[in-house]
Amino acid sequence: MKSAMDFEVQVIESSFVTPSEPAPRKELWLSSLDLWLANQGHTPTIYLYSSSKDAAAADHFFDVARLKEAMARALVAFYPLAGRLGVNDADGRMEISCNGEGALFVVAQADDLTADDVKKFKPSPELRRLFVPLVEPSSIMLAVQVTFLKCGGVALGTALHHIAVDALSAFHFFQTWSAFSKHGDHATVELPCHDRTRLCARSPPTVHPDALLTFYPKHAFSDPLALGPLAIQVLTISKDQIASLKLLCGGGTTSTFCAVSALMWQCTCIARQLPPNSQARLAFPADLRRRMRPPLQSHYFGNAVFRLCVTGVAWDIATEKLGSVAGRIRGAIDRMDDELVRSAIDYFEMDEKDNRPPRGTLPLTDLHISSWLGRPQYDADFGWGKPELMSLAENHRGGFVFLMNNDDGAGSGGVRLLMCMEAVNIKELVRLLYAKL
């Protein structure tokens, strides 16, 4: 079977889309949580659409002029995405210059690729090369690429700078853009909140002594060559398997995230054959919007996440009941209160920033799980139906796992796991995961 590296796409046009109405022109202050994610660069995602579901709707399928007009309207409210990353002259702090220069919009053609081909590709640098626009200069906040496929379908690749938004804010923008495309003047949209001063550090910054035991400031990356080649694996856990997994975890109020993360952590510790007395560590981003007092606005636009951390003796994680492992994760989430949030903000404000892109892989004792579960991942109907697939276009760092909704339009539900792990252990890890389901 051919891989993504065996194909090419042809760029037809490249332009910038600017707000359709005058938008605020100012320098947007960035919180310490924004700056903490500056070196992550642009997050690459892909939405896959088919034109075969409704022949009538296929007329002018993914009309470029309509998409650009809708984006221009959305950028009026989401004006930071039409700006550029800059640096404040007075203090050297990074900021977004809301100057209305626009978002990059690329149109491309893939004469040899069908939607079925794209579905078979795993997240990879090659997949990103095909469908996600190369962002130059890197100060551009938003770039999209509409690629027309041989079958008549469309791959919509997106790149959003992580310094500007977290996943929830990104999905809010795509919901709004697609709503303007589908409904025009009748679109119902919720305006974003751009007041990032709610996440200012305290004066003076103060970190609670217990806070560093709960949130995870920095990943320690290893030399990627030390652990050997990496492998990408995409797994699916069905809705029924999720229900059974929750029962294994004690049922009740066990969340899908806690249940799946507990399973993944336990199986990873076993597959990696960690020394029994070593400290295993699980880290995951957590949303703080509802944890602050008073709560942050639900449509706060920016980064409102930081990593929580759970540690345990590897033997214990590998052998105790799955419900106990899930309880450890739930406990870390429950300890996330206003003081912990404030301590994290203050810590990152005091911390010296390293703006180099993260390189390498996590040590075998560490696992990082990011979750988009429950997010409006598939709410991007531009007028021609919801996407058949929405996914990261690339996951290249060892030890990182993404949990995503598995909604293929057929109501299958369940969870998709995108894993980048050391190749020597991934086969046994997959076997263990399915053996426990």
GROMACS .gro file of C-alpha atoms in nm:
model
  437
    1MET     CA    1   0.000   0.000   0.000
    2LYS     CA    2   0.129   0.344  -0.089
    3SER     CA    3   0.202   0.590   0.190
    4ALA     CA    4   0.154   0.966   0.203
    5MET     CA    5   0.514   1.019   0.093
    6ASP     CA    6   0.433   0.862  -0.246
    7PHE     CA    7   0.192   1.141  -0.343
    8GLU     CA    8   0.208   1.508  -0.434
    9VAL     CA    9  -0.044   1.791  -0.442
   10GLN     CA   10  -0.044   2.093  -0.671
   11VAL     CA   11  -0.098   2.438  -0.522
   12ILE     CA   12  -0.341   2.633  -0.738
   13GLU     CA   13  -0.353   2.962  -0.552
   14SER     CA   14  -0.238   3.124  -0.230
   15SER     CA   15  -0.380   3.443  -0.081
   16PHE     CA   16  -0.462   3.618   0.244
   17VAL     CA   17  -0.814   3.659   0.383
   18THR     CA   18  -0.866   3.974   0.589
   19PRO     CA   19  -1.157   4.071   0.817
   20SER     CA   20  -1.460   4.183   0.613
   21GLU     CA   21  -1.524   4.477   0.849
   22PRO     CA   22  -1.297   4.703   1.053
   23ALA     CA   23  -1.163   4.508   1.351
   24PRO     CA   24  -0.967   4.631   1.655
   25ARG     CA   25  -0.608   4.717   1.574
   26LYS     CA   26  -0.399   4.681   1.885
   27GLU     CA   27  -0.129   4.479   2.054
   28LEU     CA   28  -0.280   4.181   2.236
   29TRP     CA   29  -0.112   4.095   2.566
   30LEU     CA   30  -0.038   3.725   2.612
   31SER     CA   31  -0.064   3.540   2.942
   32SER     CA   32   0.210   3.319   3.084
   33LEU     CA   33   0.005   3.015   2.975
   34ASP     CA   34   0.012   3.146   2.616
   35LEU     CA   35   0.386   3.206   2.631
   36TRP     CA   36   0.443   2.861   2.783
   37LEU     CA   37   0.311   2.711   2.458
   38ALA     CA   38   0.492   2.948   2.221
   39ASN     CA   39   0.752   2.692   2.118
   40GLN     CA   40   0.483   2.443   2.012
   41GLY     CA   41   0.436   2.637   1.689
   42HIS     CA   42   0.136   2.561   1.469
   43THR     CA   43  -0.097   2.271   1.545
   44PRO     CA   44  -0.168   2.078   1.221
   45THR     CA   45  -0.513   1.922   1.177
   46ILE     CA   46  -0.709   1.775   0.889
   47TYR     CA   47  -1.083   1.760   0.817
   48LEU     CA   48  -1.198   1.517   0.547
   49TYR     CA   49  -1.523   1.574   0.352
   50SER     CA   50  -1.704   1.364   0.093
   51SER     CA   51  -1.918   1.506  -0.187
   52SER     CA   52  -2.110   1.183  -0.243
   53LYS     CA   53  -2.356   1.203   0.046
   54ASP     CA   54  -2.595   1.443  -0.121
   55ALA     CA   55  -2.573   1.495  -0.498
   56ALA     CA   56  -2.770   1.820  -0.484
   57ALA     CA   57  -2.543   1.965  -0.220
   58ALA     CA   58  -2.241   1.866  -0.427
   59ASP     CA   59  -2.303   2.162  -0.661
   60HIS     CA   60  -2.021   2.412  -0.603
   61PHE     CA   61  -1.885   2.172  -0.342
   62PHE     CA   62  -1.652   2.365  -0.116
   63ASP     CA   63  -1.685   2.680  -0.321
   64VAL     CA   64  -1.366   2.874  -0.251
   65ALA     CA   65  -1.524   3.219  -0.282
   66ARG     CA   66  -1.793   3.122  -0.030
   67LEU     CA   67  -1.535   2.986   0.212
   68LYS     CA   68  -1.323   3.301   0.189
   69GLU     CA   69  -1.623   3.527   0.242
   70ALA     CA   70  -1.727   3.328   0.549
   71MET     CA   71  -1.375   3.336   0.689
   72ALA     CA   72  -1.354   3.712   0.637
   73ARG     CA   73  -1.672   3.750   0.841
   74ALA     CA   74  -1.546   3.519   1.117
   75LEU     CA   75  -1.217   3.709   1.142
   76VAL     CA   76  -1.406   4.025   1.244
   77ALA     CA   77  -1.479   3.864   1.582
   78PHE     CA   78  -1.167   3.645   1.587
   79TYR     CA   79  -0.939   3.929   1.483
   80PRO     CA   80  -0.622   3.804   1.660
   81LEU     CA   81  -0.608   3.523   1.401
   82ALA     CA   82  -0.571   3.785   1.129
   83GLY     CA   83  -0.271   3.932   1.311
   84ARG     CA   84   0.096   3.846   1.346
   85LEU     CA   85   0.315   3.732   1.631
   86GLY     CA   86   0.539   4.012   1.750
   87VAL     CA   87   0.748   4.136   2.041
   88ASN     CA   88   0.676   4.428   2.269
   89ASP     CA   89   0.948   4.692   2.230
   90ALA     CA   90   0.934   4.795   2.596
   91ASP     CA   91   0.976   4.462   2.775
   92GLY     CA   92   1.058   4.208   2.503
   93ARG     CA   93   0.746   4.002   2.580
   94MET     CA   94   0.580   3.826   2.287
   95GLU     CA   95   0.240   3.960   2.184
   96ILE     CA   96  -0.003   3.936   1.896
   97SER     CA   97  -0.012   4.242   1.672
   98CYS     CA   98  -0.377   4.264   1.568
   99ASN     CA   99  -0.302   4.439   1.239
  100GLY     CA  100  -0.556   4.276   1.007
  101GLU     CA  101  -0.294   4.139   0.766
  102GLY     CA  102  -0.504   3.825   0.733
  103ALA     CA  103  -0.502   3.446   0.742
  104LEU     CA  104  -0.324   3.240   0.477
  105PHE     CA  105  -0.564   3.059   0.244
  106VAL     CA  106  -0.424   2.797   0.005
  107VAL     CA  107  -0.613   2.606  -0.263
  108ALA     CA  108  -0.463   2.281  -0.395
  109GLN     CA  109  -0.545   1.983  -0.615
  110ALA     CA  110  -0.457   1.615  -0.557
  111ASP     CA  111  -0.529   1.431  -0.882
  112ASP     CA  112  -0.418   1.088  -0.758
  113LEU     CA  113  -0.570   1.083  -0.408
  114THR     CA  114  -0.918   0.985  -0.291
  115ALA     CA  115  -1.083   1.029   0.048
  116ASP     CA  116  -1.040   0.655   0.111
  117ASP     CA  117  -0.666   0.694   0.052
  118VAL     CA  118  -0.645   0.977   0.302
  119LYS     CA  119  -0.833   0.777   0.567
  120LYS     CA  120  -0.562   0.511   0.554
  121PHE     CA  121  -0.279   0.756   0.622
  122LYS     CA  122  -0.148   0.786   0.975
  123PRO     CA  123  -0.053   1.123   1.125
  124SER     CA  124   0.296   1.192   0.993
  125PRO     CA  125   0.523   1.465   0.856
  126GLU     CA  126   0.426   1.340   0.507
  127LEU     CA  127   0.054   1.382   0.574
  128ARG     CA  128   0.118   1.730   0.706
  129ARG     CA  129   0.327   1.814   0.398
  130LEU     CA  130   0.043   1.717   0.166
  131PHE     CA  131  -0.255   1.886   0.328
  132VAL     CA  132  -0.141   2.150   0.579
  133PRO     CA  133   0.002   2.472   0.436
  134LEU     CA  134   0.363   2.560   0.502
  135VAL     CA  135   0.340   2.870   0.719
  136GLU     CA  136   0.589   3.135   0.613
  137PRO     CA  137   0.658   3.357   0.788
  138SER     CA  138   0.601   3.169   1.113
  139SER     CA  139   0.445   3.480   1.267
  140ILE     CA  140   0.119   3.406   1.079
  141MET     CA  141  -0.147   3.297   1.327
  142LEU     CA  142  -0.381   3.100   1.099
  143ALA     CA  143  -0.335   2.911   0.772
  144VAL     CA  144  -0.571   2.675   0.591
  145GLN     CA  145  -0.546   2.463   0.278
  146VAL     CA  146  -0.843   2.335   0.078
  147THR     CA  147  -0.730   2.036  -0.127
  148PHE     CA  148  -0.967   1.897  -0.390
  149LEU     CA  149  -0.932   1.519  -0.422
  150LYS     CA  150  -0.967   1.285  -0.720
  151CYS     CA  151  -1.297   1.144  -0.586
  152GLY     CA  152  -1.456   1.488  -0.559
  153GLY     CA  153  -1.398   1.508  -0.184
  154VAL     CA  154  -1.201   1.772   0.003
  155ALA     CA  155  -0.926   1.766   0.263
  156LEU     CA  156  -0.922   2.081   0.475
  157GLY     CA  157  -0.585   2.122   0.643
  158THR     CA  158  -0.541   2.380   0.917
  159ALA     CA  159  -0.251   2.530   1.109
  160LEU     CA  160  -0.322   2.746   1.415
  161HIS     CA  161  -0.039   2.888   1.623
  162HIS     CA  162  -0.062   2.739   1.972
  163ILE     CA  163   0.043   3.067   2.132
  164ALA     CA  164  -0.293   3.210   2.021
  165VAL     CA  165  -0.536   2.931   2.113
  166ASP     CA  166  -0.592   2.601   2.287
  167ALA     CA  167  -0.807   2.326   2.136
  168LEU     CA  168  -1.140   2.459   2.268
  169SER     CA  169  -1.073   2.806   2.128
  170ALA     CA  170  -0.966   2.659   1.795
  171PHE     CA  171  -1.287   2.458   1.765
  172HIS     CA  172  -1.486   2.771   1.851
  173PHE     CA  173  -1.333   2.948   1.553
  174PHE     CA  174  -1.401   2.661   1.314
  175GLN     CA  175  -1.760   2.638   1.439
  176THR     CA  176  -1.805   3.007   1.365
  177TRP     CA  177  -1.636   3.002   1.024
  178SER     CA  178  -1.841   2.701   0.912
  179ALA     CA  179  -2.164   2.853   1.047
  180PHE     CA  180  -2.114   3.168   0.835
  181SER     CA  181  -2.045   2.949   0.531
  182LYS     CA  182  -2.354   2.735   0.584
  183HIS     CA  183  -2.607   2.991   0.707
  184GLY     CA  184  -2.475   3.327   0.589
  185ASP     CA  185  -2.662   3.617   0.750
  186HIS     CA  186  -2.873   3.373   0.952
  187ALA     CA  187  -2.577   3.218   1.132
  188THR     CA  188  -2.600   3.207   1.511
  189VAL     CA  189  -2.258   3.255   1.666
  190GLU     CA  190  -2.119   3.310   2.015
  191LEU     CA  191  -1.861   3.585   2.033
  192PRO     CA  192  -1.518   3.506   2.180
  193CYS     CA  193  -1.382   3.680   2.489
  194HIS     CA  194  -1.041   3.835   2.422
  195ASP     CA  195  -0.973   3.968   2.774
  196ARG     CA  196  -0.662   3.771   2.870
  197THR     CA  197  -0.593   3.985   3.176
  198ARG     CA  198  -0.799   3.740   3.383
  199LEU     CA  199  -0.491   3.519   3.359
  200CYS     CA  200  -0.246   3.781   3.484
  201ALA     CA  201   0.002   3.669   3.746
  202ARG     CA  202  -0.042   3.789   4.101
  203SER     CA  203   0.180   4.063   4.240
  204PRO     CA  204   0.409   3.932   4.364
  205PRO     CA  205   0.381   3.590   4.195
  206THR     CA  206   0.333   3.317   4.454
  207VAL     CA  207   0.354   2.941   4.404
  208HIS     CA  208   0.180   2.730   4.670
  209PRO     CA  209   0.422   2.468   4.814
  210ASP     CA  210   0.195   2.177   4.715
  211ALA     CA  211   0.129   2.303   4.362
  212LEU     CA  212   0.442   2.160   4.204
  213LEU     CA  213   0.332   1.812   4.314
  214THR     CA  214   0.019   1.841   4.099
  215PHE     CA  215   0.099   2.040   3.786
  216TYR     CA  216   0.382   1.947   3.555
  217PRO     CA  217   0.590   2.245   3.445
  218LYS     CA  218   0.831   2.091   3.196
  219HIS     CA  219   0.880   1.775   2.995
  220ALA     CA  220   1.227   1.624   3.004
  221PHE     CA  221   1.301   1.497   2.655
  222SER     CA  222   1.548   1.222   2.578
  223ASP     CA  223   1.769   1.175   2.275
  224PRO     CA  224   1.535   1.015   2.019
  225LEU     CA  225   1.814   0.781   1.909
  226ALA     CA  226   1.852   0.641   2.261
  227LEU     CA  227   1.515   0.463   2.253
  228GLY     CA  228   1.531   0.354   1.891
  229PRO     CA  229   1.279   0.414   1.611
  230LEU     CA  230   0.932   0.549   1.683
  231ALA     CA  231   0.606   0.410   1.547
  232ILE     CA  232   0.266   0.568   1.490
  233GLN     CA  233  -0.045   0.368   1.572
  234VAL     CA  234  -0.412   0.465   1.541
  235LEU     CA  235  -0.652   0.253   1.746
  236THR     CA  236  -1.027   0.258   1.789
  237ILE     CA  237  -1.217   0.172   2.108
  238SER     CA  238  -1.585   0.120   2.038
  239LYS     CA  239  -1.872   0.268   2.236
  240ASP     CA  240  -1.951  -0.075   2.383
  241GLN     CA  241  -1.587  -0.131   2.479
  242ILE     CA  242  -1.584   0.208   2.652
  243ALA     CA  243  -1.892   0.105   2.852
  244SER     CA  244  -1.722  -0.220   2.956
  245LEU     CA  245  -1.403  -0.033   3.043
  246LYS     CA  246  -1.593   0.203   3.272
  247LEU     CA  247  -1.744  -0.098   3.451
  248LEU     CA  248  -1.390  -0.231   3.506
  249CYS     CA  249  -1.309   0.105   3.663
  250GLY     CA  250  -1.602   0.081   3.901
  251GLY     CA  251  -1.866   0.239   3.678
  252GLY     CA  252  -2.053   0.521   3.844
  253THR     CA  253  -1.916   0.858   3.749
  254THR     CA  254  -1.587   0.739   3.598
  255SER     CA  255  -1.524   0.959   3.295
  256THR     CA  256  -1.421   0.824   2.957
  257PHE     CA  257  -1.097   1.020   2.987
  258CYS     CA  258  -1.005   0.869   3.325
  259ALA     CA  259  -1.097   0.517   3.215
  260VAL     CA  260  -0.906   0.524   2.884
  261SER     CA  261  -0.607   0.705   3.036
  262ALA     CA  262  -0.587   0.452   3.318
  263LEU     CA  263  -0.591   0.166   3.067
  264MET     CA  264  -0.328   0.334   2.851
  265TRP     CA  265  -0.100   0.413   3.146
  266GLN     CA  266  -0.120   0.064   3.294
  267CYS     CA  267  -0.059  -0.111   2.962
  268THR     CA  268   0.230   0.122   2.878
  269CYS     CA  269   0.403   0.048   3.210
  270ILE     CA  270   0.370  -0.327   3.143
  271ALA     CA  271   0.475  -0.313   2.777
  272ARG     CA  272   0.781  -0.103   2.857
  273GLN     CA  273   0.885  -0.344   3.135
  274LEU     CA  274   0.978  -0.059   3.365
  275PRO     CA  275   1.190  -0.139   3.670
  276PRO     CA  276   0.941  -0.222   3.949
  277ASN     CA  277   1.057   0.057   4.182
  278SER     CA  278   1.087   0.329   3.917
  279GLN     CA  279   0.858   0.631   3.927
  280ALA     CA  280   0.605   0.626   3.643
  281ARG     CA  281   0.460   0.961   3.546
  282LEU     CA  282   0.144   1.052   3.355
  283ALA     CA  283   0.092   1.410   3.239
  284PHE     CA  284  -0.213   1.559   3.068
  285PRO     CA  285  -0.342   1.909   2.985
  286ALA     CA  286  -0.641   2.021   3.192
  287ASP     CA  287  -0.885   2.302   3.118
  288LEU     CA  288  -0.901   2.568   3.388
  289ARG     CA  289  -1.204   2.763   3.265
  290ARG     CA  290  -1.440   2.619   3.526
  291ARG     CA  291  -1.176   2.582   3.796
  292MET     CA  292  -1.106   2.950   3.854
  293ARG     CA  293  -1.312   3.156   4.096
  294PRO     CA  294  -1.503   3.321   3.949
  295PRO     CA  295  -1.498   3.086   3.648
  296LEU     CA  296  -1.341   3.204   3.327
  297GLN     CA  297  -1.580   3.277   3.043
  298SER     CA  298  -1.672   2.958   2.853
  299HIS     CA  299  -1.574   3.125   2.526
  300TYR     CA  300  -1.249   3.271   2.655
  301PHE     CA  301  -1.024   3.285   2.348
  302GLY     CA  302  -0.668   3.187   2.426
  303ASN     CA  303  -0.483   2.918   2.617
  304ALA     CA  304  -0.662   2.816   2.935
  305VAL     CA  305  -0.485   2.487   3.001
  306PHE     CA  306  -0.181   2.356   3.183
  307ARG     CA  307  -0.046   2.008   3.251
  308LEU     CA  308  -0.142   1.806   3.556
  309CYS     CA  309   0.080   1.522   3.670
  310VAL     CA  310   0.018   1.185   3.838
  311THR     CA  311   0.308   0.976   3.964
  312GLY     CA  312   0.324   0.626   4.103
  313VAL     CA  313   0.557   0.334   4.153
  314ALA     CA  314   0.565   0.147   3.821
  315TRP     CA  315   0.486  -0.189   3.984
  316ASP     CA  316   0.179  -0.043   4.151
  317ILE     CA  317   0.047   0.113   3.830
  318ALA     CA  318   0.106  -0.213   3.640
  319THR     CA  319  -0.060  -0.445   3.895
  320GLU     CA  320  -0.333  -0.262   4.084
  321LYS     CA  321  -0.696  -0.267   3.977
  322LEU     CA  322  -0.778  -0.041   3.686
  323GLY     CA  323  -1.029   0.149   3.898
  324SER     CA  324  -0.750   0.241   4.139
  325VAL     CA  325  -0.536   0.379   3.854
  326ALA     CA  326  -0.835   0.577   3.727
  327GLY     CA  327  -0.885   0.707   4.082
  328ARG     CA  328  -0.531   0.843   4.088
  329ILE     CA  329  -0.605   1.041   3.771
  330ARG     CA  330  -0.941   1.160   3.900
  331GLY     CA  331  -0.772   1.273   4.222
  332ALA     CA  332  -0.530   1.498   4.035
  333ILE     CA  333  -0.820   1.657   3.845
  334ASP     CA  334  -1.020   1.708   4.166
  335ARG     CA  335  -0.725   1.890   4.327
  336MET     CA  336  -0.731   2.149   4.050
  337ASP     CA  337  -0.877   2.450   4.231
  338ASP     CA  338  -0.838   2.827   4.202
  339GLU     CA  339  -0.519   2.830   4.410
  340LEU     CA  340  -0.356   2.564   4.195
  341VAL     CA  341  -0.452   2.756   3.881
  342ARG     CA  342  -0.311   3.079   4.021
  343SER     CA  343   0.008   2.905   4.131
  344ALA     CA  344   0.056   2.762   3.782
  345ILE     CA  345   0.006   3.103   3.621
  346ASP     CA  346   0.252   3.259   3.866
  347TYR     CA  347   0.506   2.980   3.813
  348PHE     CA  348   0.512   3.022   3.437
  349GLU     CA  349   0.530   3.399   3.475
  350MET     CA  350   0.849   3.362   3.681
  351ASP     CA  351   0.992   3.080   3.472
  352GLU     CA  352   1.251   3.156   3.209
  353LYS     CA  353   1.101   3.073   2.872
  354ASP     CA  354   1.276   2.838   2.633
  355ASN     CA  355   1.139   2.918   2.289
  356ARG     CA  356   1.315   2.640   2.106
  357PRO     CA  357   1.078   2.381   1.954
  358PRO     CA  358   1.060   2.064   2.167
  359ARG     CA  359   1.282   1.788   2.035
  360GLY     CA  360   1.332   1.425   2.119
  361THR     CA  361   1.111   1.174   2.293
  362LEU     CA  362   0.987   1.130   2.648
  363PRO     CA  363   1.177   0.889   2.875
  364LEU     CA  364   1.019   0.545   2.913
  365THR     CA  365   0.889   0.635   3.258
  366ASP     CA  366   0.677   0.918   3.114
  367LEU     CA  367   0.352   0.925   2.920
  368HIS     CA  368   0.165   1.232   2.796
  369ILE     CA  369  -0.206   1.209   2.706
  370SER     CA  370  -0.395   1.495   2.541
  371SER     CA  371  -0.770   1.469   2.512
  372TRP     CA  372  -1.020   1.623   2.271
  373LEU     CA  373  -1.299   1.405   2.410
  374GLY     CA  374  -1.625   1.595   2.439
  375ARG     CA  375  -1.494   1.880   2.226
  376PRO     CA  376  -1.690   1.992   1.917
  377GLN     CA  377  -1.436   1.818   1.698
  378TYR     CA  378  -1.684   1.744   1.418
  379ASP     CA  379  -1.888   2.065   1.434
  380ALA     CA  380  -1.745   2.207   1.113
  381ASP     CA  381  -2.028   2.183   0.858
  382PHE     CA  382  -1.961   2.444   0.590
  383GLY     CA  383  -2.288   2.363   0.414
  384TRP     CA  384  -2.189   2.032   0.258
  385GLY     CA  385  -2.213   1.802   0.559
  386LYS     CA  386  -1.998   1.728   0.861
  387PRO     CA  387  -1.649   1.586   0.815
  388GLU     CA  388  -1.612   1.210   0.788
  389LEU     CA  389  -1.283   1.237   0.972
  390MET     CA  390  -1.111   1.498   1.183
  391SER     CA  391  -0.762   1.429   1.312
  392LEU     CA  392  -0.418   1.561   1.388
  393ALA     CA  393  -0.209   1.562   1.074
  394GLU     CA  394   0.113   1.488   1.260
  395ASN     CA  395   0.220   1.332   1.591
  396HIS     CA  396   0.596   1.289   1.592
  397ARG     CA  397   0.705   1.298   1.957
  398GLY     CA  398   0.755   0.968   2.134
  399GLY     CA  399   0.544   0.905   2.444
  400PHE     CA  400   0.257   1.129   2.328
  401VAL     CA  401  -0.100   0.998   2.292
  402PHE     CA  402  -0.409   1.187   2.172
  403LEU     CA  403  -0.763   1.083   2.259
  404MET     CA  404  -1.020   1.194   2.003
  405ASN     CA  405  -1.389   1.146   1.941
  406ASN     CA  406  -1.452   0.870   1.688
  407ASP     CA  407  -1.755   1.010   1.509
  408ASP     CA  408  -1.746   0.902   1.147
  409GLY     CA  409  -2.093   1.033   1.071
  410ALA     CA  410  -2.248   0.690   1.120
  411GLY     CA  411  -2.304   0.733   1.492
  412SER     CA  412  -2.033   0.482   1.584
  413GLY     CA  413  -1.910   0.686   1.879
  414GLY     CA  414  -1.619   0.555   2.077
  415VAL     CA  415  -1.264   0.686   2.100
  416ARG     CA  416  -0.969   0.704   1.860
  417LEU     CA  417  -0.618   0.684   2.007
  418LEU     CA  418  -0.332   0.841   1.813
  419MET     CA  419  -0.009   0.707   1.959
  420CYS     CA  420   0.353   0.784   1.891
  421MET     CA  421   0.558   0.531   2.084
  422GLU     CA  422   0.888   0.349   2.065
  423ALA     CA  423   0.853   0.085   1.793
  424VAL     CA  424   1.006  -0.193   2.000
  425ASN     CA  425   0.716  -0.181   2.249
  426ILE     CA  426   0.415  -0.075   2.046
  427LYS     CA  427   0.306  -0.421   1.927
  428GLU     CA  428   0.289  -0.553   2.284
  429LEU     CA  429   0.116  -0.235   2.398
  430VAL     CA  430  -0.159  -0.278   2.139
  431ARG     CA  431  -0.202  -0.644   2.238
  432LEU     CA  432  -0.238  -0.554   2.605
  433LEU     CA  433  -0.485  -0.276   2.536
  434TYR     CA  434  -0.725  -0.494   2.344
  435ALA     CA  435  -0.678  -0.790   2.580
  436LYS     CA  436  -0.814  -0.579   2.866
  437LEU     CA  437  -1.117  -0.448   2.675
   0.00000   0.00000   0.00000
